[in-house]
């Protein structure tokens, strides 16, 4: 069974630039959620994708956008980067279709560390 | 609004001693409850979960947690801590199958 993978591992960008982060879900999972974890904080929910559609969104501005592809992999795009966007970005996969509470278990990738200068 | 509180920011425990990490939640009903562990620079690993039924749940790495509805708590315990348990621990609740809501975490240090 393949776990959740994310790329790249680290990224350095300049304020105002755009960035794309990628995530491949665990085999058998069709749902991807993205989280932002600032230093010393717990992860904050950005959004979730299910069947290639956004299925819930946290309190993040529209410059945070995403995509999910037919193979269930996903991208997180952030436009007009700000210094406060520096964080660890975590992707988590799950499967809303398996039914029951197990559908709510989310399994995380290693994250992408984004530094905005 | 739903929230998770982990009152202890940092805990130091001697190797071999017992451990309890506290977690309290605020939610209209009984949520699904989770504990995750994060090693430095790594992603989160699921330790255990509570959905319903027996209020004492067992997880990986010898951890267990007890759900107490009357206290809105879901505390994590381990009878004997190993040096490799040093990490950041997060309690989380899941609302409606989408967002996990996390506490701010507790850093566990293990002294020899």
JSON list of C-alpha atoms in Angstrom, two decimals:
[
{"chain": "A", "resi": 1, "resn": "UNK", "atom": "CA", "xyz": [0.00, 0.00, 0.00]},
{"chain": "A", "resi": 2, "resn": "UNK", "atom": "CA", "xyz": [1.42, 3.37, -1.07]},
{"chain": "A", "resi": 3, "resn": "UNK", "atom": "CA", "xyz": [1.17, 6.20, 1.45]},
{"chain": "A", "resi": 4, "resn": "UNK", "atom": "CA", "xyz": [0.53, 9.88, 0.83]},
{"chain": "A", "resi": 5, "resn": "UNK", "atom": "CA", "xyz": [3.35, 11.61, -1.01]},
{"chain": "A", "resi": 6, "resn": "UNK", "atom": "CA", "xyz": [4.00, 15.32, -1.47]},
{"chain": "A", "resi": 7, "resn": "UNK", "atom": "CA", "xyz": [6.32, 17.35, -3.63]},
{"chain": "A", "resi": 8, "resn": "UNK", "atom": "CA", "xyz": [8.47, 19.28, -3.38]},
{"chain": "A", "resi": 9, "resn": "UNK", "atom": "CA", "xyz": [9.90, 18.77, 0.11]},
{"chain": "A", "resi": 10, "resn": "UNK", "atom": "CA", "xyz": [11.10, 22.34, 0.48]},
{"chain": "A", "resi": 11, "resn": "UNK", "atom": "CA", "xyz": [10.46, 25.50, -1.48]},
{"chain": "A", "resi": 12, "resn": "UNK", "atom": "CA", "xyz": [11.65, 29.08, -1.22]},
{"chain": "A", "resi": 13, "resn": "UNK", "atom": "CA", "xyz": [9.65, 31.81, -2.94]},
{"chain": "A", "resi": 14, "resn": "UNK", "atom": "CA", "xyz": [9.60, 35.58, -2.99]},
{"chain": "A", "resi": 15, "resn": "UNK", "atom": "CA", "xyz": [6.67, 37.67, -1.82]},
{"chain": "A", "resi": 16, "resn": "UNK", "atom": "CA", "xyz": [4.19, 38.22, -4.66]},
{"chain": "A", "resi": 17, "resn": "UNK", "atom": "CA", "xyz": [5.09, 35.03, -6.51]},
{"chain": "A", "resi": 18, "resn": "UNK", "atom": "CA", "xyz": [2.85, 32.04, -7.11]},
{"chain": "A", "resi": 19, "resn": "UNK", "atom": "CA", "xyz": [3.46, 28.46, -5.96]},
{"chain": "A", "resi": 20, "resn": "UNK", "atom": "CA", "xyz": [2.04, 25.03, -6.73]},
{"chain": "A", "resi": 21, "resn": "UNK", "atom": "CA", "xyz": [2.30, 22.14, -4.31]},
{"chain": "A", "resi": 22, "resn": "UNK", "atom": "CA", "xyz": [1.44, 18.56, -5.24]},
{"chain": "A", "resi": 23, "resn": "UNK", "atom": "CA", "xyz": [0.00, 15.59, -3.43]},
{"chain": "A", "resi": 24, "resn": "UNK", "atom": "CA", "xyz": [-0.67, 11.97, -4.33]},
{"chain": "A", "resi": 25, "resn": "UNK", "atom": "CA", "xyz": [-3.24, 10.27, -2.17]},
{"chain": "A", "resi": 26, "resn": "UNK", "atom": "CA", "xyz": [-2.88, 6.89, -0.51]},
{"chain": "A", "resi": 27, "resn": "UNK", "atom": "CA", "xyz": [-3.97, 4.02, -2.70]},
{"chain": "A", "resi": 28, "resn": "UNK", "atom": "CA", "xyz": [-7.70, 3.37, -2.37]},
{"chain": "A", "resi": 29, "resn": "UNK", "atom": "CA", "xyz": [-8.42, 6.92, -1.19]},
{"chain": "A", "resi": 30, "resn": "UNK", "atom": "CA", "xyz": [-10.40, 9.39, -3.30]},
{"chain": "A", "resi": 31, "resn": "UNK", "atom": "CA", "xyz": [-10.51, 12.43, -1.02]},
{"chain": "A", "resi": 32, "resn": "UNK", "atom": "CA", "xyz": [-7.73, 14.94, -0.41]},
{"chain": "A", "resi": 33, "resn": "UNK", "atom": "CA", "xyz": [-7.57, 17.64, 2.27]},
{"chain": "A", "resi": 34, "resn": "UNK", "atom": "CA", "xyz": [-4.98, 20.39, 2.59]},
{"chain": "A", "resi": 35, "resn": "UNK", "atom": "CA", "xyz": [-3.76, 21.97, 5.81]},
{"chain": "A", "resi": 36, "resn": "UNK", "atom": "CA", "xyz": [-1.41, 24.81, 6.68]},
{"chain": "A", "resi": 37, "resn": "UNK", "atom": "CA", "xyz": [0.76, 24.43, 9.77]},
{"chain": "A", "resi": 38, "resn": "UNK", "atom": "CA", "xyz": [2.52, 27.56, 10.93]},
{"chain": "A", "resi": 39, "resn": "UNK", "atom": "CA", "xyz": [5.51, 27.18, 13.23]},
{"chain": "A", "resi": 40, "resn": "UNK", "atom": "CA", "xyz": [4.44, 26.16, 16.72]},
{"chain": "A", "resi": 41, "resn": "UNK", "atom": "CA", "xyz": [0.79, 25.76, 15.77]},
{"chain": "A", "resi": 42, "resn": "UNK", "atom": "CA", "xyz": [-1.61, 22.98, 14.95]},
{"chain": "A", "resi": 43, "resn": "UNK", "atom": "CA", "xyz": [-2.61, 22.39, 11.33]},
{"chain": "A", "resi": 44, "resn": "UNK", "atom": "CA", "xyz": [-5.36, 24.63, 9.95]},
{"chain": "A", "resi": 45, "resn": "UNK", "atom": "CA", "xyz": [-7.80, 23.28, 7.36]},
{"chain": "A", "resi": 46, "resn": "UNK", "atom": "CA", "xyz": [-7.57, 24.96, 3.95]},
{"chain": "A", "resi": 47, "resn": "UNK", "atom": "CA", "xyz": [-9.95, 22.88, 1.82]},
{"chain": "A", "resi": 48, "resn": "UNK", "atom": "CA", "xyz": [-10.96, 19.39, 0.79]},
{"chain": "A", "resi": 49, "resn": "UNK", "atom": "CA", "xyz": [-11.46, 17.86, -2.66]},
{"chain": "A", "resi": 50, "resn": "UNK", "atom": "CA", "xyz": [-13.75, 14.95, -3.40]},
{"chain": "A", "resi": 51, "resn": "UNK", "atom": "CA", "xyz": [-14.64, 13.74, -6.89]},
{"chain": "A", "resi": 52, "resn": "UNK", "atom": "CA", "xyz": [-12.65, 16.63, -8.34]},
{"chain": "A", "resi": 53, "resn": "UNK", "atom": "CA", "xyz": [-14.85, 19.21, -6.62]},
{"chain": "A", "resi": 54, "resn": "UNK", "atom": "CA", "xyz": [-14.17, 21.38, -3.57]},
{"chain": "A", "resi": 55, "resn": "UNK", "atom": "CA", "xyz": [-16.00, 19.74, -0.68]},
{"chain": "A", "resi": 56, "resn": "UNK", "atom": "CA", "xyz": [-15.41, 22.20, 2.12]},
{"chain": "A", "resi": 57, "resn": "UNK", "atom": "CA", "xyz": [-13.20, 25.17, 2.78]},
{"chain": "A", "resi": 58, "resn": "UNK", "atom": "CA", "xyz": [-11.63, 26.75, 5.82]},
{"chain": "A", "resi": 59, "resn": "UNK", "atom": "CA", "xyz": [-11.02, 30.41, 6.54]},
{"chain": "A", "resi": 60, "resn": "UNK", "atom": "CA", "xyz": [-8.49, 31.05, 3.77]},
{"chain": "A", "resi": 61, "resn": "UNK", "atom": "CA", "xyz": [-8.65, 33.74, 1.06]},
{"chain": "A", "resi": 62, "resn": "UNK", "atom": "CA", "xyz": [-9.43, 32.94, -2.59]},
{"chain": "A", "resi": 63, "resn": "UNK", "atom": "CA", "xyz": [-5.76, 33.21, -3.55]},
{"chain": "A", "resi": 64, "resn": "UNK", "atom": "CA", "xyz": [-5.54, 29.70, -2.08]},
{"chain": "A", "resi": 65, "resn": "UNK", "atom": "CA", "xyz": [-7.00, 27.40, -4.72]},
{"chain": "A", "resi": 66, "resn": "UNK", "atom": "CA", "xyz": [-6.83, 23.74, -5.58]},
{"chain": "A", "resi": 67, "resn": "UNK", "atom": "CA", "xyz": [-7.46, 21.01, -8.06]},
{"chain": "A", "resi": 68, "resn": "UNK", "atom": "CA", "xyz": [-8.08, 17.32, -7.92]},
{"chain": "A", "resi": 69, "resn": "UNK", "atom": "CA", "xyz": [-7.37, 15.08, -10.86]},
{"chain": "A", "resi": 70, "resn": "UNK", "atom": "CA", "xyz": [-9.11, 11.88, -12.05]},
{"chain": "A", "resi": 71, "resn": "UNK", "atom": "CA", "xyz": [-6.38, 9.79, -10.42]},
{"chain": "A", "resi": 72, "resn": "UNK", "atom": "CA", "xyz": [-7.24, 11.56, -7.10]},
{"chain": "A", "resi": 73, "resn": "UNK", "atom": "CA", "xyz": [-3.96, 13.43, -6.90]},
{"chain": "A", "resi": 74, "resn": "UNK", "atom": "CA", "xyz": [-4.24, 17.09, -6.01]},
{"chain": "A", "resi": 75, "resn": "UNK", "atom": "CA", "xyz": [-2.59, 20.48, -6.30]},
{"chain": "A", "resi": 76, "resn": "UNK", "atom": "CA", "xyz": [-2.61, 23.45, -3.96]},
{"chain": "A", "resi": 77, "resn": "UNK", "atom": "CA", "xyz": [-1.97, 26.80, -5.63]},
{"chain": "A", "resi": 78, "resn": "UNK", "atom": "CA", "xyz": [-1.20, 29.97, -3.76]},
{"chain": "A", "resi": 79, "resn": "UNK", "atom": "CA", "xyz": [-1.09, 33.29, -5.62]},
{"chain": "A", "resi": 80, "resn": "UNK", "atom": "CA", "xyz": [0.41, 36.59, -4.52]},
{"chain": "A", "resi": 81, "resn": "UNK", "atom": "CA", "xyz": [2.48, 35.00, -1.78]},
{"chain": "A", "resi": 82, "resn": "UNK", "atom": "CA", "xyz": [2.76, 36.84, 1.52]},
{"chain": "A", "resi": 83, "resn": "UNK", "atom": "CA", "xyz": [5.36, 36.42, 4.24]},
{"chain": "A", "resi": 84, "resn": "UNK", "atom": "CA", "xyz": [2.71, 34.87, 6.51]},
{"chain": "A", "resi": 85, "resn": "UNK", "atom": "CA", "xyz": [2.23, 32.06, 3.99]},
{"chain": "A", "resi": 86, "resn": "UNK", "atom": "CA", "xyz": [5.51, 30.58, 5.21]},
{"chain": "A", "resi": 87, "resn": "UNK", "atom": "CA", "xyz": [4.48, 27.28, 6.76]},
{"chain": "A", "resi": 88, "resn": "UNK", "atom": "CA", "xyz": [4.43, 23.51, 6.44]},
{"chain": "A", "resi": 89, "resn": "UNK", "atom": "CA", "xyz": [1.69, 22.50, 4.00]},
{"chain": "A", "resi": 90, "resn": "UNK", "atom": "CA", "xyz": [0.21, 19.10, 4.71]},
{"chain": "A", "resi": 91, "resn": "UNK", "atom": "CA", "xyz": [-1.90, 16.95, 2.47]},
{"chain": "A", "resi": 92, "resn": "UNK", "atom": "CA", "xyz": [-4.14, 14.25, 3.89]},
{"chain": "A", "resi": 93, "resn": "UNK", "atom": "CA", "xyz": [-6.08, 11.55, 2.10]},
{"chain": "A", "resi": 94, "resn": "UNK", "atom": "CA", "xyz": [-9.23, 9.70, 3.08]},
{"chain": "A", "resi": 95, "resn": "UNK", "atom": "CA", "xyz": [-12.14, 7.97, 1.41]},
{"chain": "A", "resi": 96, "resn": "UNK", "atom": "CA", "xyz": [-15.58, 9.43, 1.92]},
{"chain": "A", "resi": 97, "resn": "UNK", "atom": "CA", "xyz": [-17.10, 6.56, -0.02]},
{"chain": "A", "resi": 98, "resn": "UNK", "atom": "CA", "xyz": [-16.20, 3.75, 2.36]},
{"chain": "A", "resi": 99, "resn": "UNK", "atom": "CA", "xyz": [-19.01, 4.78, 4.68]},
{"chain": "A", "resi": 100, "resn": "UNK", "atom": "CA", "xyz": [-19.20, 4.96, 8.43]},
{"chain": "A", "resi": 101, "resn": "UNK", "atom": "CA", "xyz": [-16.86, 6.84, 10.71]},
{"chain": "A", "resi": 102, "resn": "UNK", "atom": "CA", "xyz": [-13.76, 5.35, 9.07]},
{"chain": "A", "resi": 103, "resn": "UNK", "atom": "CA", "xyz": [-14.46, 7.73, 6.19]},
{"chain": "A", "resi": 104, "resn": "UNK", "atom": "CA", "xyz": [-13.36, 10.49, 8.52]},
{"chain": "A", "resi": 105, "resn": "UNK", "atom": "CA", "xyz": [-9.89, 9.09, 9.17]},
{"chain": "A", "resi": 106, "resn": "UNK", "atom": "CA", "xyz": [-7.29, 11.19, 7.40]},
{"chain": "A", "resi": 107, "resn": "UNK", "atom": "CA", "xyz": [-3.74, 10.04, 6.63]},
{"chain": "A", "resi": 108, "resn": "UNK", "atom": "CA", "xyz": [-1.06, 12.65, 6.17]},
{"chain": "A", "resi": 109, "resn": "UNK", "atom": "CA", "xyz": [1.91, 13.06, 3.89]},
{"chain": "A", "resi": 110, "resn": "UNK", "atom": "CA", "xyz": [5.29, 14.39, 5.02]},
{"chain": "A", "resi": 111, "resn": "UNK", "atom": "CA", "xyz": [4.46, 17.95, 4.01]},
{"chain": "A", "resi": 112, "resn": "UNK", "atom": "CA", "xyz": [6.04, 20.71, 1.93]},
{"chain": "A", "resi": 113, "resn": "UNK", "atom": "CA", "xyz": [7.96, 23.39, 3.80]},
{"chain": "A", "resi": 114, "resn": "UNK", "atom": "CA", "xyz": [7.31, 26.75, 2.08]},
{"chain": "A", "resi": 115, "resn": "UNK", "atom": "CA", "xyz": [9.45, 29.75, 2.93]},
{"chain": "A", "resi": 116, "resn": "UNK", "atom": "CA", "xyz": [8.42, 33.15, 1.58]},
{"chain": "A", "resi": 117, "resn": "UNK", "atom": "CA", "xyz": [11.09, 35.86, 1.66]},
{"chain": "B", "resi": 1, "resn": "UNK", "atom": "CA", "xyz": [-17.70, 27.16, 17.40]},
{"chain": "B", "resi": 2, "resn": "UNK", "atom": "CA", "xyz": [-15.93, 23.85, 17.57]},
{"chain": "B", "resi": 3, "resn": "UNK", "atom": "CA", "xyz": [-12.51, 23.91, 19.20]},
{"chain": "B", "resi": 4, "resn": "UNK", "atom": "CA", "xyz": [-9.85, 21.71, 20.73]},
{"chain": "B", "resi": 5, "resn": "UNK", "atom": "CA", "xyz": [-7.76, 22.71, 23.73]},
{"chain": "B", "resi": 6, "resn": "UNK", "atom": "CA", "xyz": [-4.52, 21.10, 24.76]},
{"chain": "B", "resi": 7, "resn": "UNK", "atom": "CA", "xyz": [-3.69, 22.82, 28.06]},
{"chain": "B", "resi": 8, "resn": "UNK", "atom": "CA", "xyz": [-0.06, 21.69, 28.25]},
{"chain": "B", "resi": 9, "resn": "UNK", "atom": "CA", "xyz": [2.31, 23.28, 25.76]},
{"chain": "B", "resi": 10, "resn": "UNK", "atom": "CA", "xyz": [5.35, 21.29, 26.87]},
{"chain": "B", "resi": 11, "resn": "UNK", "atom": "CA", "xyz": [5.75, 18.24, 29.10]},
{"chain": "B", "resi": 12, "resn": "UNK", "atom": "CA", "xyz": [8.94, 16.52, 30.20]},
{"chain": "B", "resi": 13, "resn": "UNK", "atom": "CA", "xyz": [8.76, 12.92, 31.38]},
{"chain": "B", "resi": 14, "resn": "UNK", "atom": "CA", "xyz": [11.50, 10.59, 32.55]},
{"chain": "B", "resi": 15, "resn": "UNK", "atom": "CA", "xyz": [12.08, 7.52, 30.43]},
{"chain": "B", "resi": 16, "resn": "UNK", "atom": "CA", "xyz": [10.05, 4.64, 31.84]},
{"chain": "B", "resi": 17, "resn": "UNK", "atom": "CA", "xyz": [7.60, 6.93, 33.60]},
{"chain": "B", "resi": 18, "resn": "UNK", "atom": "CA", "xyz": [3.91, 7.12, 32.73]},
{"chain": "B", "resi": 19, "resn": "UNK", "atom": "CA", "xyz": [2.46, 9.83, 30.52]},
{"chain": "B", "resi": 20, "resn": "UNK", "atom": "CA", "xyz": [-0.86, 11.61, 30.23]},
{"chain": "B", "resi": 21, "resn": "UNK", "atom": "CA", "xyz": [-1.53, 14.33, 27.68]},
{"chain": "B", "resi": 22, "resn": "UNK", "atom": "CA", "xyz": [-4.73, 16.30, 28.11]},
{"chain": "B", "resi": 23, "resn": "UNK", "atom": "CA", "xyz": [-7.27, 17.22, 25.45]},
{"chain": "B", "resi": 24, "resn": "UNK", "atom": "CA", "xyz": [-10.61, 19.00, 25.82]},
{"chain": "B", "resi": 25, "resn": "UNK", "atom": "CA", "xyz": [-13.01, 19.78, 23.03]},
{"chain": "B", "resi": 26, "resn": "UNK", "atom": "CA", "xyz": [-15.98, 22.01, 22.43]},
{"chain": "B", "resi": 27, "resn": "UNK", "atom": "CA", "xyz": [-18.61, 20.60, 20.10]},
{"chain": "B", "resi": 28, "resn": "UNK", "atom": "CA", "xyz": [-22.40, 20.36, 19.98]},
{"chain": "B", "resi": 29, "resn": "UNK", "atom": "CA", "xyz": [-22.42, 16.58, 19.94]},
{"chain": "B", "resi": 30, "resn": "UNK", "atom": "CA", "xyz": [-19.84, 13.85, 20.42]},
{"chain": "B", "resi": 31, "resn": "UNK", "atom": "CA", "xyz": [-17.36, 14.31, 17.61]},
{"chain": "B", "resi": 32, "resn": "UNK", "atom": "CA", "xyz": [-15.02, 11.79, 16.17]},
{"chain": "B", "resi": 33, "resn": "UNK", "atom": "CA", "xyz": [-11.77, 12.15, 18.12]},
{"chain": "B", "resi": 34, "resn": "UNK", "atom": "CA", "xyz": [-8.19, 11.54, 17.08]},
{"chain": "B", "resi": 35, "resn": "UNK", "atom": "CA", "xyz": [-4.65, 11.74, 18.39]},
{"chain": "B", "resi": 36, "resn": "UNK", "atom": "CA", "xyz": [-1.77, 12.32, 15.98]},
{"chain": "B", "resi": 37, "resn": "UNK", "atom": "CA", "xyz": [1.99, 12.40, 16.57]},
{"chain": "B", "resi": 38, "resn": "UNK", "atom": "CA", "xyz": [4.46, 14.53, 14.62]},
{"chain": "B", "resi": 39, "resn": "UNK", "atom": "CA", "xyz": [8.21, 14.06, 14.71]},
{"chain": "B", "resi": 40, "resn": "UNK", "atom": "CA", "xyz": [10.35, 17.11, 13.90]},
{"chain": "B", "resi": 41, "resn": "UNK", "atom": "CA", "xyz": [9.95, 18.18, 10.27]},
{"chain": "B", "resi": 42, "resn": "UNK", "atom": "CA", "xyz": [7.59, 15.31, 9.52]},
{"chain": "B", "resi": 43, "resn": "UNK", "atom": "CA", "xyz": [3.94, 14.81, 8.71]},
{"chain": "B", "resi": 44, "resn": "UNK", "atom": "CA", "xyz": [1.35, 13.56, 11.17]},
{"chain": "B", "resi": 45, "resn": "UNK", "atom": "CA", "xyz": [0.89, 9.90, 12.08]},
{"chain": "B", "resi": 46, "resn": "UNK", "atom": "CA", "xyz": [-2.46, 8.68, 13.38]},
{"chain": "B", "resi": 47, "resn": "UNK", "atom": "CA", "xyz": [-2.04, 7.16, 16.85]},
{"chain": "B", "resi": 48, "resn": "UNK", "atom": "CA", "xyz": [-5.64, 6.28, 17.66]},
{"chain": "B", "resi": 49, "resn": "UNK", "atom": "CA", "xyz": [-9.25, 7.26, 17.16]},
{"chain": "B", "resi": 50, "resn": "UNK", "atom": "CA", "xyz": [-12.59, 7.22, 18.95]},
{"chain": "B", "resi": 51, "resn": "UNK", "atom": "CA", "xyz": [-15.88, 6.92, 17.14]},
{"chain": "B", "resi": 52, "resn": "UNK", "atom": "CA", "xyz": [-18.28, 5.32, 19.61]},
{"chain": "B", "resi": 53, "resn": "UNK", "atom": "CA", "xyz": [-18.64, 2.43, 22.05]},
{"chain": "B", "resi": 54, "resn": "UNK", "atom": "CA", "xyz": [-15.93, 1.49, 24.53]},
{"chain": "B", "resi": 55, "resn": "UNK", "atom": "CA", "xyz": [-14.55, 4.73, 25.93]},
{"chain": "B", "resi": 56, "resn": "UNK", "atom": "CA", "xyz": [-11.02, 3.34, 26.31]},
{"chain": "B", "resi": 57, "resn": "UNK", "atom": "CA", "xyz": [-9.34, 2.93, 22.94]},
{"chain": "B", "resi": 58, "resn": "UNK", "atom": "CA", "xyz": [-6.01, 1.37, 22.12]},
{"chain": "B", "resi": 59, "resn": "UNK", "atom": "CA", "xyz": [-3.64, 2.70, 19.50]},
{"chain": "B", "resi": 60, "resn": "UNK", "atom": "CA", "xyz": [-0.25, 2.10, 18.04]},
{"chain": "B", "resi": 61, "resn": "UNK", "atom": "CA", "xyz": [3.07, 2.30, 19.89]},
{"chain": "B", "resi": 62, "resn": "UNK", "atom": "CA", "xyz": [1.45, 1.32, 23.21]},
{"chain": "B", "resi": 63, "resn": "UNK", "atom": "CA", "xyz": [-0.74, 4.43, 23.49]},
{"chain": "B", "resi": 64, "resn": "UNK", "atom": "CA", "xyz": [-4.30, 4.49, 24.74]},
{"chain": "B", "resi": 65, "resn": "UNK", "atom": "CA", "xyz": [-6.88, 7.23, 25.22]},
{"chain": "B", "resi": 66, "resn": "UNK", "atom": "CA", "xyz": [-10.01, 7.56, 27.29]},
{"chain": "B", "resi": 67, "resn": "UNK", "atom": "CA", "xyz": [-13.10, 9.46, 26.20]},
{"chain": "B", "resi": 68, "resn": "UNK", "atom": "CA", "xyz": [-15.06, 11.13, 29.00]},
{"chain": "B", "resi": 69, "resn": "UNK", "atom": "CA", "xyz": [-18.26, 12.69, 27.75]},
{"chain": "B", "resi": 70, "resn": "UNK", "atom": "CA", "xyz": [-19.02, 14.47, 31.02]},
{"chain": "B", "resi": 71, "resn": "UNK", "atom": "CA", "xyz": [-15.68, 16.27, 30.87]},
{"chain": "B", "resi": 72, "resn": "UNK", "atom": "CA", "xyz": [-15.53, 16.68, 27.07]},
{"chain": "B", "resi": 73, "resn": "UNK", "atom": "CA", "xyz": [-12.08, 15.15, 27.29]},
{"chain": "B", "resi": 74, "resn": "UNK", "atom": "CA", "xyz": [-10.02, 12.65, 25.34]},
{"chain": "B", "resi": 75, "resn": "UNK", "atom": "CA", "xyz": [-6.73, 12.23, 27.20]},
{"chain": "B", "resi": 76, "resn": "UNK", "atom": "CA", "xyz": [-3.83, 10.25, 25.81]},
{"chain": "B", "resi": 77, "resn": "UNK", "atom": "CA", "xyz": [-1.87, 7.90, 28.05]},
{"chain": "B", "resi": 78, "resn": "UNK", "atom": "CA", "xyz": [1.11, 5.59, 27.95]},
{"chain": "B", "resi": 79, "resn": "UNK", "atom": "CA", "xyz": [2.23, 3.44, 30.89]},
{"chain": "B", "resi": 80, "resn": "UNK", "atom": "CA", "xyz": [5.97, 3.63, 30.18]},
{"chain": "B", "resi": 81, "resn": "UNK", "atom": "CA", "xyz": [7.53, 6.27, 27.94]},
{"chain": "B", "resi": 82, "resn": "UNK", "atom": "CA", "xyz": [10.48, 5.53, 25.66]},
{"chain": "B", "resi": 83, "resn": "UNK", "atom": "CA", "xyz": [12.99, 8.09, 24.43]},
{"chain": "B", "resi": 84, "resn": "UNK", "atom": "CA", "xyz": [11.64, 7.61, 20.91]},
{"chain": "B", "resi": 85, "resn": "UNK", "atom": "CA", "xyz": [8.25, 8.96, 22.04]},
{"chain": "B", "resi": 86, "resn": "UNK", "atom": "CA", "xyz": [9.67, 12.50, 22.14]},
{"chain": "B", "resi": 87, "resn": "UNK", "atom": "CA", "xyz": [7.61, 14.41, 19.57]},
{"chain": "B", "resi": 88, "resn": "UNK", "atom": "CA", "xyz": [4.67, 16.80, 19.14]},
{"chain": "B", "resi": 89, "resn": "UNK", "atom": "CA", "xyz": [1.24, 15.38, 19.91]},
{"chain": "B", "resi": 90, "resn": "UNK", "atom": "CA", "xyz": [-1.97, 16.76, 18.47]},
{"chain": "B", "resi": 91, "resn": "UNK", "atom": "CA", "xyz": [-5.54, 16.08, 19.47]},
{"chain": "B", "resi": 92, "resn": "UNK", "atom": "CA", "xyz": [-8.17, 16.61, 16.76]},
{"chain": "B", "resi": 93, "resn": "UNK", "atom": "CA", "xyz": [-11.89, 16.37, 16.13]},
{"chain": "B", "resi": 94, "resn": "UNK", "atom": "CA", "xyz": [-13.62, 15.81, 12.82]},
{"chain": "B", "resi": 95, "resn": "UNK", "atom": "CA", "xyz": [-16.75, 17.64, 11.88]},
{"chain": "B", "resi": 96, "resn": "UNK", "atom": "CA", "xyz": [-18.97, 16.37, 9.09]},
{"chain": "B", "resi": 97, "resn": "UNK", "atom": "CA", "xyz": [-16.23, 14.41, 7.38]},
{"chain": "B", "resi": 98, "resn": "UNK", "atom": "CA", "xyz": [-14.30, 17.35, 6.04]},
{"chain": "B", "resi": 99, "resn": "UNK", "atom": "CA", "xyz": [-12.11, 19.41, 8.31]},
{"chain": "B", "resi": 100, "resn": "UNK", "atom": "CA", "xyz": [-10.04, 18.07, 11.15]},
{"chain": "B", "resi": 101, "resn": "UNK", "atom": "CA", "xyz": [-9.86, 20.70, 13.88]},
{"chain": "B", "resi": 102, "resn": "UNK", "atom": "CA", "xyz": [-6.59, 20.47, 15.78]},
{"chain": "B", "resi": 103, "resn": "UNK", "atom": "CA", "xyz": [-5.39, 21.68, 19.13]},
{"chain": "B", "resi": 104, "resn": "UNK", "atom": "CA", "xyz": [-2.15, 23.63, 19.29]},
{"chain": "B", "resi": 105, "resn": "UNK", "atom": "CA", "xyz": [-0.22, 20.56, 20.30]},
{"chain": "B", "resi": 106, "resn": "UNK", "atom": "CA", "xyz": [1.84, 19.36, 23.25]},
{"chain": "B", "resi": 107, "resn": "UNK", "atom": "CA", "xyz": [5.58, 18.91, 22.93]},
{"chain": "B", "resi": 108, "resn": "UNK", "atom": "CA", "xyz": [6.82, 15.85, 24.78]},
{"chain": "B", "resi": 109, "resn": "UNK", "atom": "CA", "xyz": [10.43, 15.69, 25.92]},
{"chain": "B", "resi": 110, "resn": "UNK", "atom": "CA", "xyz": [11.82, 12.50, 27.45]},
{"chain": "B", "resi": 111, "resn": "UNK", "atom": "CA", "xyz": [14.68, 12.72, 29.93]},
{"chain": "B", "resi": 112, "resn": "UNK", "atom": "CA", "xyz": [17.03, 9.85, 30.71]}
]
